[in-house]
Amino acid sequence: MNTWIALFRGINVGGNNILPMAKLKSDLESLQLKNVRTYIQSGNVVFDSTARTAAPLAAKIARTIEQQHGFRPQLLLIKPDELRQAIASNPFPEAISDPKSLHFLFLAAPPSAPDIKSLENAESTSERYQITDSVFFLHAPDGIGRSKLAANAEKHLGVVTTARNYRTVEKLSTMVSDA
C-alpha cells in the first residue's frame, strides 16, 4: 500500500461545492481506498491505496465525486515524502511561529515560465516568496486575504496551485507519521 495526501481545491468554500467530510470519506472508501482520514472541512485527506501513480488515481477520485455530487473538484495528490520535503525546504522557518502567515501553494507541475516581474509587482513590502518545482512558499504577515500576490500567484506562475497554511501542512505531516 502507498500513502497519499489529497489536497482538494475549492470544496466547502463560500457555500459552493459543499461536500461534508464524512461523505467524502465514504466516497473514497467506495473506491477501495483504505485508512481514509480527513482534516478540517476544506478537503485535506490522507489515505492508503495500491495505486502507484497520482494522475489516474486523482482522475478516478474526481470522476466519482462528480458522479455522486454534481461537481468535479480539482485535487492534487502528493506522497508523504513530498510533503516532508516541502516542510524541510521552507525558506521562512522563522514564520512558523505565526503559522497562519506562512502558506504553501502546492504546484500541479513545475512552472516552466513564471512571470517573475508580475509576481514582484504583486508582492507587498511585508511579503516574501520563493518558488521551487513543487511549492510556491509565501510568507504574508499581513494576512493572505489581503495579499495581491496570493490572489494572483497561480496566474503568474502559469500552473494550477492549491494553498495550505503551515498549521494545516504540519497537521497533515503528523497524520501521515501517525499512520
Tab-separated table of C-alpha atoms in Angstrom:
chain	number	residue	atom	x	y	z
A	1	MET	CA	0.000	0.000	0.000
A	2	ASN	CA	1.065	3.565	-0.707
A	3	THR	CA	0.035	6.517	1.426
A	4	TRP	CA	-1.327	9.554	-0.402
A	5	ILE	CA	-2.312	13.048	0.674
A	6	ALA	CA	-5.200	14.542	-1.295
A	7	LEU	CA	-5.415	18.321	-1.366
A	8	PHE	CA	-8.824	19.245	-2.735
A	9	ARG	CA	-9.330	22.707	-4.100
A	10	GLY	CA	-12.475	24.756	-3.734
A	11	ILE	CA	-14.738	22.447	-1.771
A	12	ASN	CA	-16.740	23.788	1.180
A	13	VAL	CA	-15.621	27.346	0.459
A	14	GLY	CA	-18.161	30.154	0.310
A	15	GLY	CA	-21.192	27.876	0.080
A	16	ASN	CA	-20.086	26.377	-3.235
A	17	ASN	CA	-19.325	22.724	-3.883
A	18	ILE	CA	-20.464	21.570	-0.463
A	19	LEU	CA	-19.140	18.132	0.383
A	20	PRO	CA	-19.205	17.059	4.031
A	21	MET	CA	-16.010	15.307	5.022
A	22	ALA	CA	-17.926	12.226	6.220
A	23	LYS	CA	-19.410	11.873	2.730
A	24	LEU	CA	-16.030	12.470	1.083
A	25	LYS	CA	-14.555	9.774	3.303
A	26	SER	CA	-17.342	7.388	2.316
A	27	ASP	CA	-16.847	8.180	-1.384
A	28	LEU	CA	-13.127	7.454	-1.118
A	29	GLU	CA	-13.728	4.236	0.773
A	30	SER	CA	-16.108	3.145	-2.012
A	31	LEU	CA	-13.055	3.285	-4.312
A	32	GLN	CA	-11.310	0.709	-2.115
A	33	LEU	CA	-9.042	3.353	-0.562
A	34	LYS	CA	-8.017	2.349	2.934
A	35	ASN	CA	-7.396	4.116	6.249
A	36	VAL	CA	-9.117	7.300	4.975
A	37	ARG	CA	-8.680	10.258	7.361
A	38	THR	CA	-9.824	13.851	6.830
A	39	TYR	CA	-8.639	17.093	8.369
A	40	ILE	CA	-10.887	20.156	8.673
A	41	GLN	CA	-13.705	20.912	6.270
A	42	SER	CA	-11.711	22.228	3.322
A	43	GLY	CA	-10.625	18.985	1.711
A	44	ASN	CA	-7.492	17.531	3.235
A	45	VAL	CA	-7.411	13.741	3.162
A	46	VAL	CA	-4.816	11.096	3.926
A	47	PHE	CA	-5.400	7.531	2.707
A	48	ASP	CA	-3.720	4.341	1.570
A	49	SER	CA	-4.038	2.860	-1.898
A	50	THR	CA	-2.429	0.259	-4.115
A	51	ALA	CA	-2.107	2.976	-6.792
A	52	ARG	CA	1.483	3.824	-7.652
A	53	THR	CA	0.890	6.947	-9.734
A	54	ALA	CA	-1.080	10.070	-8.919
A	55	ALA	CA	-2.763	11.109	-12.180
A	56	PRO	CA	-5.028	8.082	-12.775
A	57	LEU	CA	-5.999	7.932	-9.107
A	58	ALA	CA	-6.784	11.667	-8.976
A	59	ALA	CA	-8.934	11.361	-12.120
A	60	LYS	CA	-10.810	8.397	-10.631
A	61	ILE	CA	-11.484	10.306	-7.394
A	62	ALA	CA	-12.632	13.446	-9.239
A	63	ARG	CA	-14.903	11.413	-11.524
A	64	THR	CA	-16.519	9.646	-8.548
A	65	ILE	CA	-17.216	12.939	-6.776
A	66	GLU	CA	-18.678	14.390	-9.950
A	67	GLN	CA	-20.971	11.374	-10.343
A	68	GLN	CA	-22.051	11.473	-6.692
A	69	HIS	CA	-22.269	15.239	-6.087
A	70	GLY	CA	-22.579	17.004	-9.445
A	71	PHE	CA	-19.261	18.852	-9.491
A	72	ARG	CA	-15.735	17.830	-10.411
A	73	PRO	CA	-13.203	19.075	-7.885
A	74	GLN	CA	-9.609	19.831	-8.620
A	75	LEU	CA	-7.283	17.852	-6.435
A	76	LEU	CA	-3.604	17.337	-6.104
A	77	LEU	CA	-2.224	14.061	-4.797
A	78	ILE	CA	1.145	14.096	-3.114
A	79	LYS	CA	3.160	11.467	-1.302
A	80	PRO	CA	4.361	11.808	2.293
A	81	ASP	CA	7.963	12.280	1.169
A	82	GLU	CA	6.885	15.214	-0.993
A	83	LEU	CA	5.135	16.810	1.972
A	84	ARG	CA	8.153	16.255	4.218
A	85	GLN	CA	10.421	17.733	1.531
A	86	ALA	CA	8.195	20.805	1.285
A	87	ILE	CA	8.395	21.314	5.055
A	88	ALA	CA	12.172	20.808	5.041
A	89	SER	CA	12.536	23.269	2.135
A	90	ASN	CA	10.586	26.040	3.872
A	91	PRO	CA	12.708	29.141	3.262
A	92	PHE	CA	10.982	31.056	6.078
A	93	PRO	CA	11.413	28.904	9.213
A	94	GLU	CA	11.022	31.910	11.480
A	95	ALA	CA	7.451	32.322	10.174
A	96	ILE	CA	6.240	29.065	11.712
A	97	SER	CA	5.714	30.925	14.984
A	98	ASP	CA	2.709	32.520	13.220
A	99	PRO	CA	1.506	29.536	11.153
A	100	LYS	CA	-1.404	31.397	9.548
A	101	SER	CA	1.052	33.770	7.882
A	102	LEU	CA	3.056	31.045	6.152
A	103	HIS	CA	1.481	29.398	3.116
A	104	PHE	CA	2.489	26.527	0.914
A	105	LEU	CA	0.958	26.746	-2.563
A	106	PHE	CA	1.440	23.229	-3.908
A	107	LEU	CA	2.001	23.206	-7.658
A	108	ALA	CA	0.411	20.729	-10.062
A	109	ALA	CA	3.581	20.899	-12.175
A	110	PRO	CA	6.863	22.789	-12.148
A	111	PRO	CA	6.307	26.304	-13.513
A	112	SER	CA	8.012	26.423	-16.905
A	113	ALA	CA	7.898	30.189	-17.411
A	114	PRO	CA	6.730	32.017	-14.274
A	115	ASP	CA	6.124	35.735	-14.736
A	116	ILE	CA	8.628	36.898	-12.106
A	117	LYS	CA	8.100	40.593	-12.869
A	118	SER	CA	4.353	40.312	-12.210
A	119	LEU	CA	4.987	38.313	-9.019
A	120	GLU	CA	7.350	41.019	-7.799
A	121	ASN	CA	4.847	43.757	-8.700
A	122	ALA	CA	2.093	41.984	-6.739
A	123	GLU	CA	4.288	41.440	-3.677
A	124	SER	CA	3.681	43.853	-0.798
A	125	THR	CA	6.582	45.255	1.198
A	126	SER	CA	5.893	42.837	4.069
A	127	GLU	CA	5.580	39.707	1.914
A	128	ARG	CA	8.253	37.264	0.846
A	129	TYR	CA	8.053	34.331	-1.537
A	130	GLN	CA	10.161	31.578	-3.035
A	131	ILE	CA	9.398	29.199	-5.893
A	132	THR	CA	10.525	25.580	-6.199
A	133	ASP	CA	9.436	22.935	-8.690
A	134	SER	CA	6.644	21.767	-6.396
A	135	VAL	CA	5.794	24.591	-3.959
A	136	PHE	CA	5.365	28.354	-4.006
A	137	PHE	CA	6.185	29.429	-0.455
A	138	LEU	CA	4.526	32.654	0.687
A	139	HIS	CA	5.067	34.484	3.947
A	140	ALA	CA	2.228	37.006	4.217
A	141	PRO	CA	2.394	38.502	7.729
A	142	ASP	CA	-0.435	40.956	6.995
A	143	GLY	CA	-2.769	38.112	6.025
A	144	ILE	CA	-3.387	36.114	2.897
A	145	GLY	CA	-6.856	37.601	2.443
A	146	ARG	CA	-5.398	40.988	1.550
A	147	SER	CA	-2.483	39.647	-0.451
A	148	LYS	CA	-2.469	40.557	-4.138
A	149	LEU	CA	0.429	38.158	-4.520
A	150	ALA	CA	-1.607	35.248	-3.129
A	151	ALA	CA	-4.613	36.187	-5.257
A	152	ASN	CA	-2.574	36.249	-8.467
A	153	ALA	CA	0.177	33.695	-7.851
A	154	GLU	CA	-1.438	30.938	-9.891
A	155	LYS	CA	-1.912	33.210	-12.910
A	156	HIS	CA	1.680	34.475	-12.719
A	157	LEU	CA	3.119	31.007	-12.138
A	158	GLY	CA	1.186	29.526	-15.052
A	159	VAL	CA	0.288	26.317	-13.186
A	160	VAL	CA	-2.603	25.135	-11.037
A	161	THR	CA	-1.993	25.562	-7.306
A	162	THR	CA	-3.714	24.701	-4.068
A	163	ALA	CA	-2.750	26.534	-0.890
A	164	ARG	CA	-2.445	25.371	2.704
A	165	ASN	CA	-1.194	27.310	5.693
A	166	TYR	CA	1.659	25.947	7.762
A	167	ARG	CA	-0.644	24.686	10.509
A	168	THR	CA	-2.506	22.504	8.011
A	169	VAL	CA	0.710	21.260	6.392
A	170	GLU	CA	2.102	20.382	9.804
A	171	LYS	CA	-1.104	18.542	10.777
A	172	LEU	CA	-1.083	16.546	7.535
A	173	SER	CA	2.522	15.590	8.227
A	174	THR	CA	1.520	14.386	11.684
A	175	MET	CA	-1.388	12.392	10.247
A	176	VAL	CA	0.969	10.643	7.816
A	177	SER	CA	3.512	9.948	10.559
A	178	ASP	CA	0.847	8.554	12.899
A	179	ALA	CA	-0.456	6.104	10.309
